[in-house]
Tab-separated table of C-alpha atoms and ligand atoms in Angstrom:
chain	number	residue	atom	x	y	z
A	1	UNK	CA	113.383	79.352	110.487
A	2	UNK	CA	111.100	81.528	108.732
A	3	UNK	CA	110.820	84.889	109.838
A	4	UNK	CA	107.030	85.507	111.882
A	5	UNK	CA	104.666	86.993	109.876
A	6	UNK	CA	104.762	90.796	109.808
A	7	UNK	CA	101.898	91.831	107.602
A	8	UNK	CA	98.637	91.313	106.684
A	9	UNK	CA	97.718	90.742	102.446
A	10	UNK	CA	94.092	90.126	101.577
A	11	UNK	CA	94.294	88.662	97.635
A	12	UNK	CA	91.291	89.317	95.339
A	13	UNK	CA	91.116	86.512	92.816
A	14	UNK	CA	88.704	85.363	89.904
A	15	UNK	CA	90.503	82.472	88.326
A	16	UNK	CA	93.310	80.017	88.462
A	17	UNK	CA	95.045	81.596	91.669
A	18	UNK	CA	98.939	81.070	90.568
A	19	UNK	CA	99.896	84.244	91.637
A	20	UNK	CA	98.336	83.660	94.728
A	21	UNK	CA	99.914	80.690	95.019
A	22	UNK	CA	103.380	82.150	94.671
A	23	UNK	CA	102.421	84.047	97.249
A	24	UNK	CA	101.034	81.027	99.770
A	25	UNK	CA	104.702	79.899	98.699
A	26	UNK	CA	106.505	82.846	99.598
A	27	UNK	CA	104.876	83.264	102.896
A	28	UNK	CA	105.111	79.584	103.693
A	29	UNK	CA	109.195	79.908	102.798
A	30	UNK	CA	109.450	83.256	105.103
A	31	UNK	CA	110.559	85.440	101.860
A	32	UNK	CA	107.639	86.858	102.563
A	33	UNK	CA	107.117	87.188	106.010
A	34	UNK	CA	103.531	87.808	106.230
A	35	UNK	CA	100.027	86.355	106.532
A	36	UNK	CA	97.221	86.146	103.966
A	37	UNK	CA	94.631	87.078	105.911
A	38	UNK	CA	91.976	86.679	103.697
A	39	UNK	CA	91.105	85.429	99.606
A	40	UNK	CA	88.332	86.972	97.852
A	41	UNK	CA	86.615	85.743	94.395
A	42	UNK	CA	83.854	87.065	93.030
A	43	UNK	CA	83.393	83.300	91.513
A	44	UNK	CA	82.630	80.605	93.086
A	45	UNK	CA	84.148	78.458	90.535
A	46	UNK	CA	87.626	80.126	90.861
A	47	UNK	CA	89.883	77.469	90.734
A	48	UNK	CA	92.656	79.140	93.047
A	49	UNK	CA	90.005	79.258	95.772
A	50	UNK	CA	90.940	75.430	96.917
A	51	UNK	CA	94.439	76.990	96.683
A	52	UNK	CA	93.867	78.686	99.292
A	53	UNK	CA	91.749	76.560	101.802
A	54	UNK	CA	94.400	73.985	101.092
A	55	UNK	CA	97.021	76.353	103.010
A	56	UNK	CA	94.112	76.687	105.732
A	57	UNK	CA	93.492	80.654	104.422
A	58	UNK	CA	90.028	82.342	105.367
A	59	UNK	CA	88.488	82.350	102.047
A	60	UNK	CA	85.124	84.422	100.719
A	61	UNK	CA	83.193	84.283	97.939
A	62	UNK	CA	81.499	87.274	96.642
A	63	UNK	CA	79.174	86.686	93.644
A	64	UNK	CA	79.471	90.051	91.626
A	65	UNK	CA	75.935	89.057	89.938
A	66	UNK	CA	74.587	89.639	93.564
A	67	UNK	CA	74.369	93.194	93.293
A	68	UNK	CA	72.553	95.866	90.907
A	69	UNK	CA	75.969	97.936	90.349
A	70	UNK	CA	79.514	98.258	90.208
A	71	UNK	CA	79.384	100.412	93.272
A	72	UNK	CA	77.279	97.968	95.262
A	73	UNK	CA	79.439	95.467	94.726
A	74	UNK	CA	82.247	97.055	95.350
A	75	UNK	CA	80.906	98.525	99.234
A	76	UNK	CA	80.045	94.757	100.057
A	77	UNK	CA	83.861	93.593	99.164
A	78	UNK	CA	85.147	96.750	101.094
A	79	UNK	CA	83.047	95.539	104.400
A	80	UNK	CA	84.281	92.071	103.873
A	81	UNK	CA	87.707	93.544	103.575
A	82	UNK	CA	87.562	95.852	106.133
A	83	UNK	CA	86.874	92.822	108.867
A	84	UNK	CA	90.441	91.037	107.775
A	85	UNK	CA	92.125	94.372	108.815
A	86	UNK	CA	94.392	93.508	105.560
A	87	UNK	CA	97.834	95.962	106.066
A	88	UNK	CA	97.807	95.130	102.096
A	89	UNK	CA	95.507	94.378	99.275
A	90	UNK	CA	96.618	92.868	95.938
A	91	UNK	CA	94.652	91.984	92.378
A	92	UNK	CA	95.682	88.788	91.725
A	93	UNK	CA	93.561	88.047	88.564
A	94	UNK	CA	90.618	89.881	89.594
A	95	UNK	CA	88.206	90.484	86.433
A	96	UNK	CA	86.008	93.183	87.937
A	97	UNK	CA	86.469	96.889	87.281
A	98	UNK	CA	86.790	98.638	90.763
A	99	UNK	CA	85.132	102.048	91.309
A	100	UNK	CA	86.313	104.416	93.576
A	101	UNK	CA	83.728	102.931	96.540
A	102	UNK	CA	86.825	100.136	96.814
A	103	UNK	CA	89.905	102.034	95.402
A	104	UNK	CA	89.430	105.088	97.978
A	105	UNK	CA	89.447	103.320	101.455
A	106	UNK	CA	92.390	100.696	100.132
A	107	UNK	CA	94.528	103.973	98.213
A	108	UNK	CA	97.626	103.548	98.446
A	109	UNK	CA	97.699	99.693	99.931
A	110	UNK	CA	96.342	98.670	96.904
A	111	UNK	CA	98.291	96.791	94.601
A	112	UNK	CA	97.444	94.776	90.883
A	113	UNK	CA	99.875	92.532	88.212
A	114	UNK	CA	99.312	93.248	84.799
A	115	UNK	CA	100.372	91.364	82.333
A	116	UNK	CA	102.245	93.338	80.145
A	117	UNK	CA	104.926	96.154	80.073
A	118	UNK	CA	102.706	99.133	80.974
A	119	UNK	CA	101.978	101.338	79.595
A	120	UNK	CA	102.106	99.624	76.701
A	121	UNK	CA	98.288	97.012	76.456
A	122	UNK	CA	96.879	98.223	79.431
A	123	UNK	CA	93.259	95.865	78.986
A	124	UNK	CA	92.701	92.571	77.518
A	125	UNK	CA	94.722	90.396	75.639
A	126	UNK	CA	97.890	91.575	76.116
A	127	UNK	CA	100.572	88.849	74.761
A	128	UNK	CA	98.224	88.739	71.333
A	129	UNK	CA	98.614	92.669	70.912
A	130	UNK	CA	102.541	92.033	71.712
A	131	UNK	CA	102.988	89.444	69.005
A	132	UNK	CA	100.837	91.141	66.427
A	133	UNK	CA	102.895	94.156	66.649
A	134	UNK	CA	106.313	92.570	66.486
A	135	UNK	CA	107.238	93.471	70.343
A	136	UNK	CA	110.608	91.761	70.563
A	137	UNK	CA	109.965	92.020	74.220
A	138	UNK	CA	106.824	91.379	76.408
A	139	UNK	CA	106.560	91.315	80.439
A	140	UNK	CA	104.434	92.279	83.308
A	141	UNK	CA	104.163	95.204	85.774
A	142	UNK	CA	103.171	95.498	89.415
A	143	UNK	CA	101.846	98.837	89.755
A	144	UNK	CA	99.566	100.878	92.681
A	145	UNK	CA	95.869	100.835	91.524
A	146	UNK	CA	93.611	104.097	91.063
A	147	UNK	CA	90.764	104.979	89.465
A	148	UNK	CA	92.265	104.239	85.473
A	149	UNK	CA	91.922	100.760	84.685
A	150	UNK	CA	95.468	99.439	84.603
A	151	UNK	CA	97.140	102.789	84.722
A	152	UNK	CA	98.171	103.841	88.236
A	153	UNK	CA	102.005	104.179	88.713
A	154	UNK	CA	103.811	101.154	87.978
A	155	UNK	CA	106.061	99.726	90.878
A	156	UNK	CA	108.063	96.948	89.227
A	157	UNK	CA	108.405	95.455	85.843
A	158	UNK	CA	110.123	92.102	84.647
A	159	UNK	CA	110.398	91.523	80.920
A	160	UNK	CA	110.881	88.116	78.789
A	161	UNK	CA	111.997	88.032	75.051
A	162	UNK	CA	109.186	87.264	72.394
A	163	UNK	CA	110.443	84.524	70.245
A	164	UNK	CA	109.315	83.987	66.536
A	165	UNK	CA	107.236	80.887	67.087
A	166	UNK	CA	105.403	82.345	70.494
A	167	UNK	CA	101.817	82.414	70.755
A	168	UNK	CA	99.578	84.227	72.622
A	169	UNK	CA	99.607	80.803	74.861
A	170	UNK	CA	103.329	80.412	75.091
A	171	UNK	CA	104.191	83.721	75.547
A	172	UNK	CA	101.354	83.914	78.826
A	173	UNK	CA	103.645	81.022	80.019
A	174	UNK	CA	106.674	83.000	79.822
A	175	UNK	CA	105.557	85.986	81.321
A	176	UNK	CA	103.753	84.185	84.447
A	177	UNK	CA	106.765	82.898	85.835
A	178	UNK	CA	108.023	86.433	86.153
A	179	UNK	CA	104.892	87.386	87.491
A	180	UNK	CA	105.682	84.951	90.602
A	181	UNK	CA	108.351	86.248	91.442
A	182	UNK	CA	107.776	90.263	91.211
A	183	UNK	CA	104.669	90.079	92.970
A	184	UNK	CA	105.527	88.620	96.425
A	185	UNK	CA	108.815	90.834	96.013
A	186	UNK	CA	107.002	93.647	95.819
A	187	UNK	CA	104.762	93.366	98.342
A	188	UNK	CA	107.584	92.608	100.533
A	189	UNK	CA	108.766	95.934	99.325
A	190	UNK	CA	105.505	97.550	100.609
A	191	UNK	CA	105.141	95.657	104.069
A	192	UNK	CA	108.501	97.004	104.501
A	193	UNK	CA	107.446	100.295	104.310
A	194	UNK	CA	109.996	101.315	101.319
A	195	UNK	CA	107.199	101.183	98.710
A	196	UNK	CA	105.121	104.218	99.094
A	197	UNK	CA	102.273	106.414	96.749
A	198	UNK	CA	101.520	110.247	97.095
A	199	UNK	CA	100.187	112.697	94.969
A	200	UNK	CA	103.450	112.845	93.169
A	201	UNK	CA	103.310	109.046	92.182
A	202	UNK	CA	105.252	105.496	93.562
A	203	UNK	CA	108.326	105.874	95.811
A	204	UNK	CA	111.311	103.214	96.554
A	205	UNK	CA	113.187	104.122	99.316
A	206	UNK	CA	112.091	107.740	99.441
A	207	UNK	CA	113.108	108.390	95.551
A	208	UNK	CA	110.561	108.460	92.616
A	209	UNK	CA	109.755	105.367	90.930
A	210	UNK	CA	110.557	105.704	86.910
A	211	UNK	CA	107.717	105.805	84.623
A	212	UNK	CA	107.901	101.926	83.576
A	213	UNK	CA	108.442	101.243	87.358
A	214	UNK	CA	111.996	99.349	88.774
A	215	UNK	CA	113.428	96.696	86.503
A	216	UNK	CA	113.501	93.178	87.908
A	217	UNK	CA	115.990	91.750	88.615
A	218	UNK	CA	116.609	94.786	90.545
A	219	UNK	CA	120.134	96.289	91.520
A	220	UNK	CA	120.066	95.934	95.021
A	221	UNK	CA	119.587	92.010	94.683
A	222	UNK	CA	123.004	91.844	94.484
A	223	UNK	CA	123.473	93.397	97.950
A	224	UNK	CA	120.706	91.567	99.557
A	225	UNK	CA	122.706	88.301	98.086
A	226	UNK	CA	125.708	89.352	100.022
A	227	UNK	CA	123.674	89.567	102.976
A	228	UNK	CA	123.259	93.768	103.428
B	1	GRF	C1	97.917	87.137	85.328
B	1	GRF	O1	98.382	87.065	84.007
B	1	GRF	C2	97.913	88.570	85.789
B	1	GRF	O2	98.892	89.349	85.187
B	1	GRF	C3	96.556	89.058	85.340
B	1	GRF	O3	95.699	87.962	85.502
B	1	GRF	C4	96.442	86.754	85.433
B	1	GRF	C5	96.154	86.010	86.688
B	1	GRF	O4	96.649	84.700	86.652
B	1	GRF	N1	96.144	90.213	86.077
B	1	GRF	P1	96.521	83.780	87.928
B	1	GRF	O5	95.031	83.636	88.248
B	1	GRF	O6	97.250	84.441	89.048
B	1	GRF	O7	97.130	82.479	87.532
């Protein structure tokens, strides 16, 4: 049986939703023993919006274009968010650049993917800039949001080998399926109160995270296989 839900996410979404849905599948399995308490897309056209009223989750659509300013927008979401009681918030594809109106009242709960090895292509068009400079290695990185686009402390980090033939397209593929699985693990991490941010940066288990953040697959997998 899966474990009852322990914690509260609230998942901010623009797109195709298949991190979101690894985490609908997480929860649902009891890997994740939480609740998503609430999905957010600033487009009504997000396709990972029907994800999510397919697993019966509260869903709400704020239109970005509703509002004269970033900051506007960004109070509305915070209200909207604020009413799920969310114990955790995570960027699942989000496309809006949060001001500190949303990042301030979430600090520290807030969580985003990107995808690429930070803090190497924080921005757009990540797996492109990999292959055009000969990366033999891409990946993606969970890391604590704050006011720098895509540069608050990474958490964890999975990498995938860049082959010779990979596109931008191919390698996307590749690095998305690591993406489903760091992402639910480290929000586990959080609701479990070992993943923590101060002023001196991310913590695991009391002990500073590295620069890149924690390599997936991570050491103590091994011990939670044997059942510690
Ligand atoms: C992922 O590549 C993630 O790293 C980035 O946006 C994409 C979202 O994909 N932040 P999806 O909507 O979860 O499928």
């Amino acid at each position: 049986m899966p474990e009852q839900p322990s914690g509260r996410i609230a998942v901010l979404i623009s797109g195709r939703g298949s991190n979101l849905q690894a985490f609908i599948e997480a929860c649902k399995t009891g890997q994740l023993p939480a609740q998503i308490c609430l999905v957010v897309s600033n487009r009504a056209d997000a396709a990972g919006l029907q994800c999510a009223r397919d697993a019966g989750i509260e869903v709400a659509c704020i239109a970005h274009t509703d509002y004269a300013d970033r900051e506007g927008f960004d109070a509305a979401l915070v209200a909207r968010l604020q009413q799920a009681q969310p114990d955790l918030v995570v960027l699942a594809g989000f496309m809006r650049i949060l001001t500190p109106v949303f990042i301030t009242p979430f600090a520290g709960r807030l969580l985003n993917i990107h995808p690429s090895l930070l803090p190497k292509y924080p921005g757009l068009h990540t797996h492109q800039r990999a292959i055009d400079a000969g990366d033999s290695e891409a990946g993606s990185t969970v890391h604590f949001v704050t006011p720098e686009l895509d540069g608050g402390p990474p958490v964890l980090q999975a990498r995938v080998a860049v082959g010779a033939n990979d596109t931008a397209y191919s390698l996307a593929q590749r690095v998305l399926s690591v993406e489903h699985a760091i992402y639910p693990l480290a929000a586990l991490w959080f609701l479990q109160g070992r993943l923590t941010l101060d002023q001196q940066g991310a913590h695991f288990d009391g002990q500073k995270i590295p620069a890149c953040g924690l390599q997936y697959p991570p050491p103590l997998a091994a011990d939670s296989a044997a059942g510690h």
